[in-house]
Amino acid sequence: MAFPSNFVWGAATAAYQIEGSSSVDGRTPSVWDTFAERPGKVYGGHTGEIACDHYRRFKEDVALMKELGLKAYRFSVSWSRILPEGRGKINQKGLDFYVSLVDELLSAGIEPWLTLYHWDMPQCLQREGGWLNPATGDAFAELTRALAVALGDRVTYWMTLNEPQCFVALGHYAGLHAPGLTLGDDDIAKVIHYVLVAHGKSVKALREIGGDRYKIGFVPTTRAIIPATESAEDIEACRDLLFSFNPQPNSMWTFAAFVDPVLLGEYPADYLARFEAHLPARWRDDLPLISQKLDYCGVNLYAGELFESTPDGIRMVTPVPGAPQSALKWPVQPATLRWVPRFMWERYKLPIMIAENGLALSDWVSLDGKVHDPARIDYTWRYLLELEKAIADGAEIAGYFHWSLMDNFEWAEGYKERFGLVHVDFETQKRIPKDSAIWYRRVMETNGASLHDKP
Ligand code: BGC
């Protein structure tokens, strides 16, 4: 079964990870600027102050995307560039940056996919409670409106939130990401709820402006639970576990707690059994707002773990000693791209968009001046062949965005490892397409047919 002819091929980035220019043209700090300044929070004391200098080099970057054959580009916006006070007065210069970026993309024949929130809450809103403050959702709707008014006739594809699990669990519970909080269950349940309401307000604002012409989704992630074999028992057990209350590594990773309210209009019963008491008063009244119609569901998938069903229950059987892993020590498990999208499709009946997938490596420039990354080619090749199986299984898969277009600021890991198809020298800002970029160009060009060439 081949990739459908309208399959979207692209690559992704996020504002704070690539833009730099963090204090120019009226932008105010986000929680990531503040967090990165705190000693010991980010590897090597790295920050996004310069990053890939994309804010100043976007034309060059779009030209490179065109040369690399990208059909679509997923990027996010910096909230505090557009609304320096978090809400209220629009900073025209900040907004104009995204207008110019979108114009540049369109004239290069690249479809923009705009993510409204990829973790960089304005610090001024954080001071008022950030996601713990229900009013933040209204500010998010303002941000959405500002962008839809400015770009509404040119951007069709919108994504509200990127990986709410990560910014909730890592940012508000584990304290490992901005804003670095370690809240208890009581607050966390409220944070999750307010985040979902913010998503709802954003969708509402988009529909008011763009109606059905807009194609809207959101982008959760999950711990990937993959059947070790194709036996009906293993498949069933993994499907169950994927959508059940998950206390490992902590309950904020319960996939269905984030996705069911949005796509099914209700929190899962096993989540409510533990968290209902902590939800804000009248939380049920918000469910219709949270669950407005979406056109697709995004998902970001990287690592995965194999499980088998046993008479004593489900059991994890990986990683085996010496198993492949990324430079960040994430287990490589290609079948992740077959089973998670398939399970999601079966449960939610919406096209699934792979909004991120990629591999961290310690790439460098070789003596021949090129960047050879055979492991990234092999990884992407294997994952995409598995995605093709999901399509053959009957799942509707809308497209695939590789993470990332270029090496960038990897949050708490700083610039330690590299995820890009394009190598970035952070001293000189020189870009070099890696071997994987050349390989991926052919995959996109042939709509995936080249995946069946001999490796
Ligand atoms: C995030 C990206 C991040 C990538 C690799 C996802 O969690 O959306 O911002 O760089 O995975 O860690």
GROMACS .gro file of C-alpha atoms and ligand atoms in nm:
model
  467
    1MET     CA    1   0.000   0.000   0.000
    2ALA     CA    2   0.154   0.329  -0.107
    3PHE     CA    3   0.131   0.673   0.050
    4PRO     CA    4  -0.183   0.850  -0.073
    5SER     CA    5  -0.130   1.108  -0.346
    6ASN     CA    6  -0.228   1.396  -0.114
    7PHE     CA    7   0.014   1.285   0.160
    8VAL     CA    8   0.188   1.587   0.317
    9TRP     CA    9   0.568   1.569   0.337
   10GLY     CA   10   0.761   1.824   0.537
   11ALA     CA   11   0.986   1.917   0.825
   12ALA     CA   12   0.921   2.102   1.150
   13THR     CA   13   1.077   2.356   1.385
   14ALA     CA   14   0.961   2.571   1.677
   15ALA     CA   15   1.008   2.943   1.741
   16TYR     CA   16   1.220   2.942   2.055
   17GLN     CA   17   1.438   2.662   1.923
   18ILE     CA   18   1.549   2.843   1.606
   19GLU     CA   19   1.463   3.213   1.595
   20GLY     CA   20   1.711   3.383   1.827
   21SER     CA   21   1.679   3.765   1.831
   22SER     CA   22   1.513   3.718   2.163
   23SER     CA   23   1.512   4.083   2.265
   24VAL     CA   24   1.479   4.273   1.938
   25ASP     CA   25   1.187   4.447   1.770
   26GLY     CA   26   0.977   4.457   2.083
   27ARG     CA   27   0.983   4.091   2.184
   28THR     CA   28   0.964   4.037   2.560
   29PRO     CA   29   1.101   3.731   2.744
   30SER     CA   30   0.920   3.400   2.746
   31VAL     CA   31   0.941   3.144   3.024
   32TRP     CA   32   1.218   2.973   2.829
   33ASP     CA   33   1.437   3.286   2.827
   34THR     CA   34   1.396   3.310   3.202
   35PHE     CA   35   1.440   2.940   3.268
   36ALA     CA   36   1.754   2.916   3.053
   37GLU     CA   37   1.913   3.190   3.263
   38ARG     CA   38   1.872   2.988   3.580
   39PRO     CA   39   2.200   2.815   3.665
   40GLY     CA   40   2.200   2.441   3.602
   41LYS     CA   41   1.866   2.427   3.424
   42VAL     CA   42   1.993   2.397   3.065
   43TYR     CA   43   2.293   2.195   2.953
   44GLY     CA   44   2.605   2.412   2.931
   45GLY     CA   45   2.411   2.724   3.026
   46HIS     CA   46   2.290   2.740   2.664
   47THR     CA   47   2.001   2.971   2.571
   48GLY     CA   48   1.786   3.055   2.268
   49GLU     CA   49   1.922   3.408   2.248
   50ILE     CA   50   2.081   3.343   1.909
   51ALA     CA   51   1.983   2.982   1.832
   52CYS     CA   52   1.985   2.943   1.450
   53ASP     CA   53   1.946   3.317   1.397
   54HIS     CA   54   1.643   3.226   1.188
   55TYR     CA   55   1.465   3.553   1.266
   56ARG     CA   56   1.727   3.732   1.057
   57ARG     CA   57   1.802   3.450   0.812
   58PHE     CA   58   1.453   3.323   0.732
   59LYS     CA   59   1.477   3.405   0.360
   60GLU     CA   60   1.794   3.202   0.328
   61ASP     CA   61   1.630   2.922   0.528
   62VAL     CA   62   1.320   2.916   0.310
   63ALA     CA   63   1.542   2.906   0.000
   64LEU     CA   64   1.715   2.604   0.152
   65MET     CA   65   1.381   2.437   0.225
   66LYS     CA   66   1.288   2.482  -0.140
   67GLU     CA   67   1.618   2.339  -0.256
   68LEU     CA   68   1.560   2.040  -0.025
   69GLY     CA   69   1.221   1.976  -0.181
   70LEU     CA   70   1.001   2.046   0.124
   71LYS     CA   71   0.634   2.052   0.035
   72ALA     CA   72   0.520   2.170   0.379
   73TYR     CA   73   0.684   2.343   0.675
   74ARG     CA   74   0.559   2.329   1.031
   75PHE     CA   75   0.673   2.616   1.252
   76SER     CA   76   0.549   2.789   1.565
   77VAL     CA   77   0.509   3.152   1.663
   78SER     CA   78   0.662   3.337   1.954
   79TRP     CA   79   0.369   3.467   2.158
   80SER     CA   80   0.573   3.744   2.324
   81ARG     CA   81   0.692   3.874   1.985
   82ILE     CA   82   0.334   3.930   1.876
   83LEU     CA   83   0.181   4.029   2.210
   84PRO     CA   84   0.470   4.159   2.425
   85GLU     CA   85   0.234   4.203   2.719
   86GLY     CA   86   0.082   3.860   2.662
   87ARG     CA   87  -0.245   4.019   2.555
   88GLY     CA   88  -0.369   4.356   2.439
   89LYS     CA   89  -0.151   4.563   2.214
   90ILE     CA   90  -0.015   4.389   1.906
   91ASN     CA   91   0.350   4.443   1.822
   92GLN     CA   92   0.332   4.497   1.448
   93LYS     CA   93   0.700   4.423   1.390
   94GLY     CA   94   0.668   4.088   1.559
   95LEU     CA   95   0.356   3.996   1.366
   96ASP     CA   96   0.512   4.115   1.041
   97PHE     CA   97   0.790   3.863   1.082
   98TYR     CA   98   0.542   3.578   1.049
   99VAL     CA   99   0.361   3.750   0.762
  100SER     CA  100   0.691   3.775   0.575
  101LEU     CA  101   0.782   3.417   0.660
  102VAL     CA  102   0.449   3.288   0.530
  103ASP     CA  103   0.478   3.499   0.213
  104GLU     CA  104   0.826   3.365   0.154
  105LEU     CA  105   0.706   3.007   0.204
  106LEU     CA  106   0.413   3.047  -0.030
  107SER     CA  107   0.624   3.199  -0.301
  108ALA     CA  108   0.860   2.901  -0.265
  109GLY     CA  109   0.563   2.667  -0.311
  110ILE     CA  110   0.581   2.542   0.050
  111GLU     CA  111   0.259   2.502   0.250
  112PRO     CA  112   0.279   2.666   0.595
  113TRP     CA  113   0.153   2.467   0.896
  114LEU     CA  114   0.133   2.707   1.187
  115THR     CA  115   0.158   2.595   1.549
  116LEU     CA  116   0.022   2.853   1.790
  117TYR     CA  117   0.187   2.733   2.111
  118HIS     CA  118   0.513   2.545   2.131
  119TRP     CA  119   0.600   2.602   2.497
  120ASP     CA  120   0.714   2.966   2.509
  121MET     CA  121   0.460   3.131   2.739
  122PRO     CA  122   0.526   3.506   2.779
  123GLN     CA  123   0.699   3.559   3.113
  124CYS     CA  124   0.456   3.841   3.197
  125LEU     CA  125   0.166   3.594   3.180
  126GLN     CA  126   0.360   3.343   3.385
  127ARG     CA  127   0.385   3.607   3.655
  128GLU     CA  128   0.005   3.603   3.664
  129GLY     CA  129  -0.001   3.226   3.700
  130GLY     CA  130   0.053   3.111   3.340
  131TRP     CA  131  -0.144   2.793   3.275
  132LEU     CA  132  -0.267   2.790   3.634
  133ASN     CA  133  -0.462   3.105   3.559
  134PRO     CA  134  -0.781   3.042   3.358
  135ALA     CA  135  -0.749   3.393   3.206
  136THR     CA  136  -0.443   3.273   3.011
  137GLY     CA  137  -0.681   3.088   2.778
  138ASP     CA  138  -0.840   3.421   2.681
  139ALA     CA  139  -0.499   3.567   2.607
  140PHE     CA  140  -0.426   3.261   2.391
  141ALA     CA  141  -0.747   3.325   2.199
  142GLU     CA  142  -0.625   3.683   2.143
  143LEU     CA  143  -0.298   3.554   2.005
  144THR     CA  144  -0.492   3.319   1.778
  145ARG     CA  145  -0.713   3.600   1.653
  146ALA     CA  146  -0.420   3.831   1.584
  147LEU     CA  147  -0.260   3.564   1.365
  148ALA     CA  148  -0.579   3.460   1.191
  149VAL     CA  149  -0.658   3.822   1.105
  150ALA     CA  150  -0.306   3.884   0.972
  151LEU     CA  151  -0.254   3.552   0.796
  152GLY     CA  152  -0.602   3.415   0.759
  153ASP     CA  153  -0.617   3.420   0.385
  154ARG     CA  154  -0.276   3.258   0.347
  155VAL     CA  155  -0.255   2.995   0.619
  156THR     CA  156  -0.495   2.701   0.593
  157TYR     CA  157  -0.336   2.457   0.841
  158TRP     CA  158  -0.336   2.545   1.210
  159MET     CA  159  -0.224   2.354   1.517
  160THR     CA  160  -0.315   2.486   1.859
  161LEU     CA  161  -0.092   2.325   2.125
  162ASN     CA  162   0.226   2.127   2.086
  163GLU     CA  163   0.268   1.836   2.328
  164PRO     CA  164   0.062   1.956   2.623
  165GLN     CA  165   0.189   1.649   2.813
  166CYS     CA  166   0.544   1.780   2.794
  167PHE     CA  167   0.487   2.134   2.903
  168VAL     CA  168   0.255   2.014   3.179
  169ALA     CA  169   0.456   1.717   3.306
  170LEU     CA  170   0.810   1.841   3.246
  171GLY     CA  171   0.736   2.209   3.305
  172HIS     CA  172   0.483   2.207   3.588
  173TYR     CA  173   0.536   1.877   3.765
  174ALA     CA  174   0.896   1.757   3.721
  175GLY     CA  175   1.044   2.108   3.707
  176LEU     CA  176   1.278   2.002   3.425
  177HIS     CA  177   1.141   2.242   3.165
  178ALA     CA  178   1.017   2.601   3.186
  179PRO     CA  179   0.857   2.735   3.396
  180GLY     CA  180   1.033   2.486   3.626
  181LEU     CA  181   0.744   2.422   3.867
  182THR     CA  182   0.683   2.116   4.082
  183LEU     CA  183   0.310   2.136   4.148
  184GLY     CA  184   0.102   1.871   4.321
  185ASP     CA  185  -0.191   1.675   4.174
  186ASP     CA  186  -0.436   1.936   4.293
  187ASP     CA  187  -0.286   2.208   4.075
  188ILE     CA  188  -0.183   1.982   3.790
  189ALA     CA  189  -0.538   1.866   3.720
  190LYS     CA  190  -0.635   2.234   3.693
  191VAL     CA  191  -0.342   2.313   3.467
  192ILE     CA  192  -0.442   2.030   3.232
  193HIS     CA  193  -0.800   2.150   3.229
  194TYR     CA  194  -0.715   2.515   3.166
  195VAL     CA  195  -0.476   2.412   2.888
  196LEU     CA  196  -0.755   2.215   2.720
  197VAL     CA  197  -0.995   2.506   2.760
  198ALA     CA  198  -0.734   2.734   2.602
  199HIS     CA  199  -0.719   2.494   2.307
  200GLY     CA  200  -1.099   2.519   2.281
  201LYS     CA  201  -1.095   2.900   2.287
  202SER     CA  202  -0.831   2.902   2.019
  203VAL     CA  203  -1.030   2.666   1.793
  204LYS     CA  204  -1.337   2.883   1.843
  205ALA     CA  205  -1.144   3.196   1.743
  206LEU     CA  206  -1.009   3.021   1.434
  207ARG     CA  207  -1.351   2.896   1.325
  208GLU     CA  208  -1.503   3.241   1.374
  209ILE     CA  209  -1.254   3.379   1.126
  210GLY     CA  210  -1.183   3.093   0.887
  211GLY     CA  211  -1.482   2.860   0.926
  212ASP     CA  212  -1.440   2.522   0.763
  213ARG     CA  213  -1.178   2.653   0.525
  214TYR     CA  214  -0.929   2.622   0.810
  215LYS     CA  215  -0.790   2.279   0.881
  216ILE     CA  216  -0.732   2.266   1.254
  217GLY     CA  217  -0.567   2.011   1.480
  218PHE     CA  218  -0.367   1.982   1.798
  219VAL     CA  219  -0.052   1.786   1.869
  220PRO     CA  220  -0.033   1.556   2.168
  221THR     CA  221   0.244   1.307   2.229
  222THR     CA  222   0.255   0.982   2.420
  223ARG     CA  223   0.469   0.713   2.565
  224ALA     CA  224   0.450   0.464   2.277
  225ILE     CA  225   0.325   0.119   2.379
  226ILE     CA  226   0.398  -0.122   2.093
  227PRO     CA  227   0.294  -0.488   2.053
  228ALA     CA  228   0.597  -0.718   2.048
  229THR     CA  229   0.420  -0.949   1.801
  230GLU     CA  230   0.117  -0.927   1.576
  231SER     CA  231  -0.083  -1.166   1.792
  232ALA     CA  232  -0.436  -1.047   1.870
  233GLU     CA  233  -0.354  -1.067   2.244
  234ASP     CA  234  -0.047  -0.844   2.222
  235ILE     CA  235  -0.229  -0.591   2.003
  236GLU     CA  236  -0.528  -0.579   2.236
  237ALA     CA  237  -0.317  -0.547   2.551
  238CYS     CA  238  -0.111  -0.263   2.403
  239ARG     CA  239  -0.416  -0.075   2.279
  240ASP     CA  240  -0.565  -0.095   2.626
  241LEU     CA  241  -0.251   0.020   2.801
  242LEU     CA  242  -0.193   0.307   2.560
  243PHE     CA  243  -0.527   0.464   2.650
  244SER     CA  244  -0.537   0.368   3.020
  245PHE     CA  245  -0.440   0.565   3.328
  246ASN     CA  246  -0.061   0.555   3.323
  247PRO     CA  247   0.129   0.611   3.645
  248GLN     CA  248   0.467   0.559   3.467
  249PRO     CA  249   0.677   0.770   3.485
  250ASN     CA  250   0.397   0.985   3.626
  251SER     CA  251   0.027   1.012   3.565
  252MET     CA  252   0.061   1.328   3.359
  253TRP     CA  253   0.157   1.099   3.073
  254THR     CA  254  -0.191   0.948   3.058
  255PHE     CA  255  -0.249   0.997   2.684
  256ALA     CA  256  -0.627   0.973   2.693
  257ALA     CA  257  -0.652   1.238   2.967
  258PHE     CA  258  -0.535   1.493   2.710
  259VAL     CA  259  -0.688   1.353   2.393
  260ASP     CA  260  -1.027   1.210   2.495
  261PRO     CA  261  -1.165   1.544   2.619
  262VAL     CA  262  -1.064   1.708   2.290
  263LEU     CA  263  -1.175   1.436   2.051
  264LEU     CA  264  -1.442   1.246   2.245
  265GLY     CA  265  -1.573   1.523   2.469
  266GLU     CA  266  -1.502   1.348   2.799
  267TYR     CA  267  -1.220   1.268   3.038
  268PRO     CA  268  -1.146   0.894   3.065
  269ALA     CA  269  -1.314   0.731   3.364
  270ASP     CA  270  -0.990   0.594   3.514
  271TYR     CA  271  -0.837   0.943   3.509
  272LEU     CA  272  -1.146   1.098   3.665
  273ALA     CA  273  -1.141   0.836   3.939
  274ARG     CA  274  -0.812   0.982   4.059
  275PHE     CA  275  -0.830   1.346   3.953
  276GLU     CA  276  -1.192   1.456   3.950
  277ALA     CA  277  -1.170   1.601   4.298
  278HIS     CA  278  -0.893   1.835   4.179
  279LEU     CA  279  -1.070   1.964   3.868
  280PRO     CA  280  -1.204   2.319   3.878
  281ALA     CA  281  -1.569   2.368   3.975
  282ARG     CA  282  -1.814   2.325   3.685
  283TRP     CA  283  -1.545   2.159   3.473
  284ARG     CA  284  -1.810   1.961   3.286
  285ASP     CA  285  -1.951   2.281   3.138
  286ASP     CA  286  -1.624   2.332   2.952
  287LEU     CA  287  -1.633   2.003   2.764
  288PRO     CA  288  -1.830   2.131   2.461
  289LEU     CA  289  -1.578   2.414   2.419
  290ILE     CA  290  -1.285   2.174   2.455
  291SER     CA  291  -1.425   1.925   2.207
  292GLN     CA  292  -1.511   2.136   1.904
  293LYS     CA  293  -1.467   1.971   1.570
  294LEU     CA  294  -1.108   1.922   1.453
  295ASP     CA  295  -0.997   1.822   1.106
  296TYR     CA  296  -0.707   1.598   1.205
  297CYS     CA  297  -0.510   1.498   1.510
  298GLY     CA  298  -0.136   1.551   1.519
  299VAL     CA  299   0.102   1.333   1.715
  300ASN     CA  300   0.475   1.350   1.785
  301LEU     CA  301   0.645   1.011   1.802
  302TYR     CA  302   1.006   0.922   1.869
  303ALA     CA  303   1.091   0.642   2.112
  304GLY     CA  304   0.886   0.328   2.170
  305GLU     CA  305   0.877   0.023   2.388
  306LEU     CA  306   0.762  -0.330   2.304
  307PHE     CA  307   0.510  -0.509   2.525
  308GLU     CA  308   0.363  -0.857   2.529
  309SER     CA  309   0.054  -1.000   2.684
  310THR     CA  310   0.116  -1.274   2.943
  311PRO     CA  311  -0.122  -1.469   3.167
  312ASP     CA  312  -0.008  -1.235   3.447
  313GLY     CA  313  -0.077  -0.919   3.252
  314ILE     CA  314   0.110  -0.698   3.008
  315ARG     CA  315   0.490  -0.698   3.028
  316MET     CA  316   0.753  -0.470   2.875
  317VAL     CA  317   1.014  -0.668   2.682
  318THR     CA  318   1.249  -0.392   2.564
  319PRO     CA  319   1.508  -0.256   2.561
  320VAL     CA  320   1.728  -0.560   2.526
  321PRO     CA  321   2.098  -0.504   2.605
  322GLY     CA  322   2.271  -0.321   2.323
  323ALA     CA  323   1.948  -0.214   2.151
  324PRO     CA  324   1.964   0.089   1.919
  325GLN     CA  325   1.919   0.423   2.088
  326SER     CA  326   1.957   0.790   2.003
  327ALA     CA  327   2.231   1.020   2.131
  328LEU     CA  328   1.980   1.122   2.400
  329LYS     CA  329   1.943   0.750   2.488
  330TRP     CA  330   1.587   0.722   2.361
  331PRO     CA  331   1.512   0.367   2.243
  332VAL     CA  332   1.474   0.340   1.866
  333GLN     CA  333   1.156   0.147   1.783
  334PRO     CA  334   1.036   0.190   1.422
  335ALA     CA  335   0.705   0.007   1.480
  336THR     CA  336   0.603   0.310   1.690
  337LEU     CA  337   0.497   0.474   1.363
  338ARG     CA  338   0.274   0.181   1.274
  339TRP     CA  339   0.090   0.114   1.597
  340VAL     CA  340   0.034   0.447   1.770
  341PRO     CA  341  -0.120   0.617   1.463
  342ARG     CA  342  -0.327   0.306   1.397
  343PHE     CA  343  -0.456   0.288   1.755
  344MET     CA  344  -0.535   0.661   1.745
  345TRP     CA  345  -0.720   0.630   1.415
  346GLU     CA  346  -0.927   0.341   1.547
  347ARG     CA  347  -1.025   0.528   1.862
  348TYR     CA  348  -1.068   0.883   1.734
  349LYS     CA  349  -1.165   0.833   1.367
  350LEU     CA  350  -0.976   1.140   1.253
  351PRO     CA  351  -0.687   1.161   1.005
  352ILE     CA  352  -0.359   1.139   1.196
  353MET     CA  353  -0.076   1.378   1.116
  354ILE     CA  354   0.275   1.280   1.224
  355ALA     CA  355   0.376   1.628   1.336
  356GLU     CA  356   0.725   1.525   1.453
  357ASN     CA  357   0.955   1.226   1.426
  358GLY     CA  358   1.334   1.225   1.411
  359LEU     CA  359   1.660   1.123   1.571
  360ALA     CA  360   1.916   1.299   1.792
  361LEU     CA  361   2.275   1.227   1.690
  362SER     CA  362   2.614   1.383   1.760
  363ASP     CA  363   2.674   1.478   1.397
  364TRP     CA  364   2.978   1.674   1.285
  365VAL     CA  365   3.128   1.806   0.961
  366SER     CA  366   3.361   1.550   0.805
  367LEU     CA  367   3.694   1.616   0.638
  368ASP     CA  368   3.517   1.616   0.302
  369GLY     CA  369   3.305   1.909   0.421
  370LYS     CA  370   2.986   1.701   0.431
  371VAL     CA  371   2.777   1.574   0.719
  372HIS     CA  372   2.728   1.198   0.702
  373ASP     CA  373   2.441   1.072   0.914
  374PRO     CA  374   2.364   0.718   0.798
  375ALA     CA  375   2.190   0.639   1.127
  376ARG     CA  376   1.934   0.917   1.070
  377ILE     CA  377   1.866   0.786   0.718
  378ASP     CA  378   1.826   0.433   0.848
  379TYR     CA  379   1.603   0.546   1.135
  380THR     CA  380   1.375   0.754   0.914
  381TRP     CA  381   1.365   0.485   0.649
  382ARG     CA  382   1.259   0.218   0.899
  383TYR     CA  383   1.002   0.444   1.069
  384LEU     CA  384   0.847   0.547   0.738
  385LEU     CA  385   0.818   0.186   0.620
  386GLU     CA  386   0.624   0.118   0.940
  387LEU     CA  387   0.405   0.422   0.881
  388GLU     CA  388   0.326   0.279   0.541
  389LYS     CA  389   0.209  -0.037   0.718
  390ALA     CA  390  -0.031   0.171   0.929
  391ILE     CA  391  -0.177   0.300   0.602
  392ALA     CA  392  -0.202  -0.058   0.472
  393ASP     CA  393  -0.376  -0.151   0.800
  394GLY     CA  394  -0.643   0.104   0.706
  395ALA     CA  395  -0.542   0.405   0.915
  396GLU     CA  396  -0.587   0.744   0.754
  397ILE     CA  397  -0.251   0.919   0.781
  398ALA     CA  398  -0.242   1.279   0.660
  399GLY     CA  399   0.132   1.334   0.644
  400TYR     CA  400   0.473   1.332   0.803
  401PHE     CA  401   0.690   1.615   0.936
  402HIS     CA  402   1.048   1.529   1.012
  403TRP     CA  403   1.191   1.678   1.332
  404SER     CA  404   1.377   1.886   1.261
  405LEU     CA  405   1.454   2.094   0.957
  406MET     CA  406   1.778   2.204   1.122
  407ASP     CA  407   1.985   2.151   1.435
  408ASN     CA  408   1.850   2.371   1.711
  409PHE     CA  409   1.808   2.448   2.081
  410GLU     CA  410   1.692   2.118   2.230
  411TRP     CA  411   1.529   2.264   2.544
  412ALA     CA  412   1.700   2.145   2.864
  413GLU     CA  413   1.961   1.965   2.651
  414GLY     CA  414   2.071   2.294   2.491
  415TYR     CA  415   2.284   2.239   2.181
  416LYS     CA  416   2.431   1.914   2.311
  417GLU     CA  417   2.288   1.685   2.041
  418ARG     CA  418   2.152   1.743   1.692
  419PHE     CA  419   1.812   1.663   1.539
  420GLY     CA  420   1.841   1.845   1.205
  421LEU     CA  421   1.833   1.739   0.843
  422VAL     CA  422   2.052   2.046   0.806
  423HIS     CA  423   2.367   2.092   1.012
  424VAL     CA  424   2.403   2.432   1.177
  425ASP     CA  425   2.740   2.566   1.290
  426PHE     CA  426   2.630   2.772   1.588
  427GLU     CA  427   2.944   2.989   1.571
  428THR     CA  428   2.920   3.090   1.206
  429GLN     CA  429   2.553   3.002   1.139
  430LYS     CA  430   2.663   2.814   0.828
  431ARG     CA  431   2.406   2.558   0.715
  432ILE     CA  432   2.506   2.227   0.552
  433PRO     CA  433   2.237   1.983   0.439
  434LYS     CA  434   2.326   1.645   0.582
  435ASP     CA  435   2.317   1.323   0.378
  436SER     CA  436   1.975   1.259   0.534
  437ALA     CA  437   1.837   1.579   0.380
  438ILE     CA  438   1.942   1.463   0.033
  439TRP     CA  439   1.794   1.120   0.101
  440TYR     CA  440   1.469   1.268   0.235
  441ARG     CA  441   1.436   1.494  -0.070
  442ARG     CA  442   1.404   1.184  -0.286
  443VAL     CA  443   1.148   1.029  -0.048
  444MET     CA  444   0.932   1.341  -0.079
  445GLU     CA  445   0.985   1.367  -0.454
  446THR     CA  446   0.874   1.007  -0.511
  447ASN     CA  447   0.589   1.024  -0.255
  448GLY     CA  448   0.759   0.753  -0.055
  449ALA     CA  449   0.820   0.512  -0.346
  450SER     CA  450   1.198   0.539  -0.297
  451LEU     CA  451   1.158   0.377   0.044
  452HIS     CA  452   1.136   0.053  -0.153
  453ASP     CA  453   1.469   0.105  -0.327
  454LYS     CA  454   1.746  -0.121  -0.210
  455PRO     CA  455   1.915   0.038   0.096
  456BGC     C1  456   0.920   1.870   2.089
  456BGC     C2  457   1.035   1.937   2.017
  456BGC     C3  458   1.163   1.869   2.059
  456BGC     C4  459   1.159   1.727   2.010
  456BGC     C5  460   1.281   1.644   2.046
  456BGC     C6  461   0.932   1.722   2.101
  456BGC     O1  462   0.919   1.685   2.233
  456BGC     O2  463   0.797   1.910   2.036
  456BGC     O3  464   1.033   2.072   2.048
  456BGC     O4  465   1.277   1.935   2.014
  456BGC     O5  466   1.047   1.660   2.060
  456BGC     O6  467   1.293   1.632   2.183
   0.00000   0.00000   0.00000
